[in-house]
Amino acid sequence: MFDGQPLQTLNMRQMLPYRSRIQIVFQDPFSALNPRLTVSQIIAEGLEVHQSLTKEQRETQVINTMIEVGLDPDTRHRYPTEFSGGQRQRISIARALILHPELLILDEPTSSLDRTVQAQILALLKKLQQQHQLTYLFISHDLQVIRSLCHKIVVMRNGEIVEQGDCETVFNAPQHTYTQNLLANSH
């Protein structure tokens, strides 16, 4: 359900107006970025599909978005293989952010990063969420990451929701035995 509309009932054509409003950042930036495209081309891809802009307007938006996610815009003509894992994840975030989505789905966006880079990406995500009033659907198994970023939590087991609620309530007073076991085993 998004904006009162059950998306699973829509066909491809009916889904078009929602595509730019919902973006995703995948778990593995190494495989999520096309190695044959430059960073500028990757980030601008959505603009070419969803907006009618000149090449110069797209380039300006790419530069501004790269700055916003902490990437040097002078590197925009390089290829993804020339960047570190954390930088690649910033490229993925920029690609999603450039369309000014309302909902950003983050699928384990920090799991392939070391703790230092993970903390930097989480700080960036918090900053972007505040600046753009973004809603995140954050998918993760890392309870520390969830607690640091999320306001509400949904705990799933075998594809079924077993518990949901405010972050602190779920962490401090879990109701379901599965949630209790998850939290007990995370220390």
Coordinates of C-alpha atoms in Angstrom, one line a residue:
M1 CA 0.0 0.0 0.0
F2 CA 1.5 3.4 -1.0
D3 CA -0.4 6.6 -0.9
G4 CA -3.7 4.7 -0.4
Q5 CA -3.1 2.5 -3.5
P6 CA -2.4 -1.2 -3.3
L7 CA 0.5 -1.4 -5.7
Q8 CA 0.4 -5.2 -6.2
T9 CA -2.9 -4.7 -8.2
L10 CA -1.3 -2.3 -10.7
N11 CA 0.0 -3.3 -14.2
M12 CA 3.2 -1.9 -15.6
R13 CA 1.5 1.2 -17.2
Q14 CA -0.4 2.0 -14.0
M15 CA 2.7 1.7 -12.0
L16 CA 4.6 4.4 -13.9
P17 CA 3.5 7.4 -11.8
Y18 CA 4.8 5.6 -8.7
R19 CA 8.2 4.6 -10.0
S20 CA 10.0 7.9 -9.4
R21 CA 8.3 8.3 -6.0
I22 CA 9.6 5.0 -4.7
Q23 CA 13.3 4.2 -5.1
I24 CA 15.5 1.4 -3.8
V25 CA 19.1 1.0 -2.7
F26 CA 20.3 -2.6 -2.9
Q27 CA 22.5 -4.5 -0.5
D28 CA 25.4 -5.1 -2.8
P29 CA 26.6 -1.9 -4.6
F30 CA 29.2 -4.0 -6.4
S31 CA 26.5 -5.9 -8.4
A32 CA 23.9 -3.1 -8.4
L33 CA 25.9 -0.7 -10.5
N34 CA 26.5 -1.3 -14.2
P35 CA 30.3 -1.4 -14.7
R36 CA 30.0 -0.2 -18.3
L37 CA 28.4 3.1 -17.3
T38 CA 30.2 6.1 -15.7
V39 CA 29.0 7.3 -12.4
S40 CA 27.3 10.3 -14.0
Q41 CA 25.4 8.0 -16.4
I42 CA 24.3 5.7 -13.5
I43 CA 23.1 8.6 -11.3
A44 CA 21.3 10.3 -14.3
E45 CA 19.6 7.1 -15.5
G46 CA 16.4 7.8 -13.6
L47 CA 16.3 11.4 -14.8
E48 CA 16.4 10.3 -18.4
V49 CA 13.4 8.0 -17.8
H50 CA 11.2 10.1 -15.6
Q51 CA 12.0 13.7 -16.4
S52 CA 12.4 15.8 -19.5
L53 CA 15.7 17.7 -18.9
T54 CA 18.5 18.9 -21.1
K55 CA 21.9 17.3 -20.8
E56 CA 23.1 20.3 -18.9
Q57 CA 20.3 20.2 -16.4
R58 CA 20.9 16.5 -15.8
E59 CA 24.6 17.2 -15.3
T60 CA 23.9 19.9 -12.8
Q61 CA 21.5 17.6 -10.9
V62 CA 24.1 14.8 -10.9
I63 CA 26.8 17.2 -9.6
N64 CA 24.5 18.6 -6.8
T65 CA 23.4 15.1 -5.8
M66 CA 27.0 13.8 -5.7
I67 CA 28.0 16.7 -3.4
E68 CA 25.0 15.9 -1.2
V69 CA 26.0 12.3 -0.7
G70 CA 29.6 13.2 -0.1
L71 CA 31.1 12.3 -3.4
D72 CA 33.5 14.4 -5.4
P73 CA 31.7 15.5 -8.5
D74 CA 35.0 15.6 -10.4
T75 CA 34.9 11.8 -10.3
R76 CA 31.6 11.6 -12.2
H77 CA 33.3 10.4 -15.4
R78 CA 34.9 7.4 -13.7
Y79 CA 33.5 3.9 -13.6
P80 CA 32.1 2.1 -10.5
T81 CA 35.0 -0.3 -10.3
E82 CA 37.3 2.7 -9.5
F83 CA 35.5 3.3 -6.2
S84 CA 35.5 1.7 -2.7
G85 CA 32.5 -0.1 -1.3
G86 CA 31.4 2.8 0.7
Q87 CA 31.7 5.2 -2.3
R88 CA 29.7 2.7 -4.4
Q89 CA 27.0 2.7 -1.9
R90 CA 26.9 6.5 -2.0
I91 CA 26.6 6.2 -5.8
S92 CA 23.6 3.9 -5.2
I93 CA 22.1 6.4 -2.8
A94 CA 22.6 9.3 -5.2
R95 CA 21.0 7.3 -8.0
A96 CA 17.9 6.8 -5.8
L97 CA 17.9 10.3 -4.3
I98 CA 18.2 12.3 -7.6
L99 CA 14.5 11.6 -8.3
H100 CA 13.4 13.1 -5.0
P101 CA 11.5 10.0 -3.9
E102 CA 9.0 9.9 -1.0
L103 CA 9.9 6.4 -0.1
L104 CA 13.4 4.9 -0.2
I105 CA 13.6 1.1 0.2
L106 CA 17.0 0.2 1.7
D107 CA 17.8 -3.5 1.4
E108 CA 20.6 -4.3 3.8
P109 CA 22.5 -1.1 2.6
T110 CA 25.3 -1.4 5.1
S111 CA 25.8 -5.2 5.4
S112 CA 28.7 -5.4 3.0
L113 CA 30.6 -2.5 4.6
D114 CA 33.0 -2.4 7.5
R115 CA 31.8 -0.8 10.7
T116 CA 33.5 2.6 10.1
V117 CA 32.1 3.0 6.6
Q118 CA 28.8 1.6 7.9
A119 CA 28.6 4.4 10.5
Q120 CA 29.3 7.0 7.8
I121 CA 26.6 5.7 5.6
L122 CA 24.1 5.6 8.5
A123 CA 24.9 9.2 9.4
L124 CA 24.4 10.2 5.7
L125 CA 21.0 8.4 5.6
K126 CA 19.9 10.1 8.8
K127 CA 20.9 13.5 7.4
L128 CA 19.2 12.9 4.1
Q129 CA 16.0 11.6 5.8
Q130 CA 15.8 14.9 7.8
Q131 CA 16.6 17.2 4.9
H132 CA 14.2 15.5 2.4
Q133 CA 11.5 14.3 4.8
L134 CA 12.1 10.8 3.4
T135 CA 10.4 7.7 4.5
Y136 CA 12.7 4.7 4.7
L137 CA 11.7 1.0 4.5
F138 CA 14.9 -0.3 6.0
I139 CA 15.5 -4.1 5.6
S140 CA 18.2 -5.5 7.8
H141 CA 19.2 -8.3 10.2
D142 CA 21.6 -6.0 12.0
L143 CA 19.7 -4.9 15.2
Q144 CA 22.3 -2.2 16.1
V145 CA 21.7 -0.6 12.7
I146 CA 18.0 -0.9 13.0
R147 CA 18.0 0.7 16.5
S148 CA 20.2 3.6 15.4
L149 CA 18.1 4.5 12.3
C150 CA 14.5 3.3 12.6
H151 CA 11.5 4.8 14.3
K152 CA 9.1 1.9 13.8
I153 CA 10.0 -1.8 13.5
V154 CA 8.3 -4.8 11.9
V155 CA 9.8 -8.2 12.9
M156 CA 9.2 -11.0 10.4
R157 CA 9.7 -14.7 10.6
N158 CA 9.3 -16.9 7.5
G159 CA 7.6 -14.1 5.6
E160 CA 5.0 -13.4 8.3
I161 CA 4.9 -10.4 10.6
V162 CA 5.2 -11.5 14.2
E163 CA 5.6 -8.1 15.9
Q164 CA 5.5 -4.4 15.1
G165 CA 5.7 -1.2 17.0
D166 CA 7.9 1.8 18.0
C167 CA 11.6 1.0 18.0
E168 CA 12.1 1.5 21.7
T169 CA 9.0 -0.4 22.7
V170 CA 10.0 -3.4 20.6
F171 CA 13.6 -3.3 21.8
N172 CA 12.8 -2.8 25.5
A173 CA 9.6 -4.8 25.8
P174 CA 9.3 -7.4 23.0
Q175 CA 6.0 -9.3 23.1
H176 CA 6.7 -12.2 20.7
T177 CA 9.0 -15.0 21.7
Y178 CA 10.7 -14.9 18.3
T179 CA 11.5 -11.2 18.9
Q180 CA 12.7 -11.9 22.4
N181 CA 15.0 -14.6 21.1
L182 CA 16.4 -12.3 18.4
L183 CA 17.2 -9.6 20.9
A184 CA 18.7 -12.1 23.4
N185 CA 21.0 -13.6 20.8
S186 CA 22.1 -10.2 19.4
H187 CA 24.3 -9.4 22.5

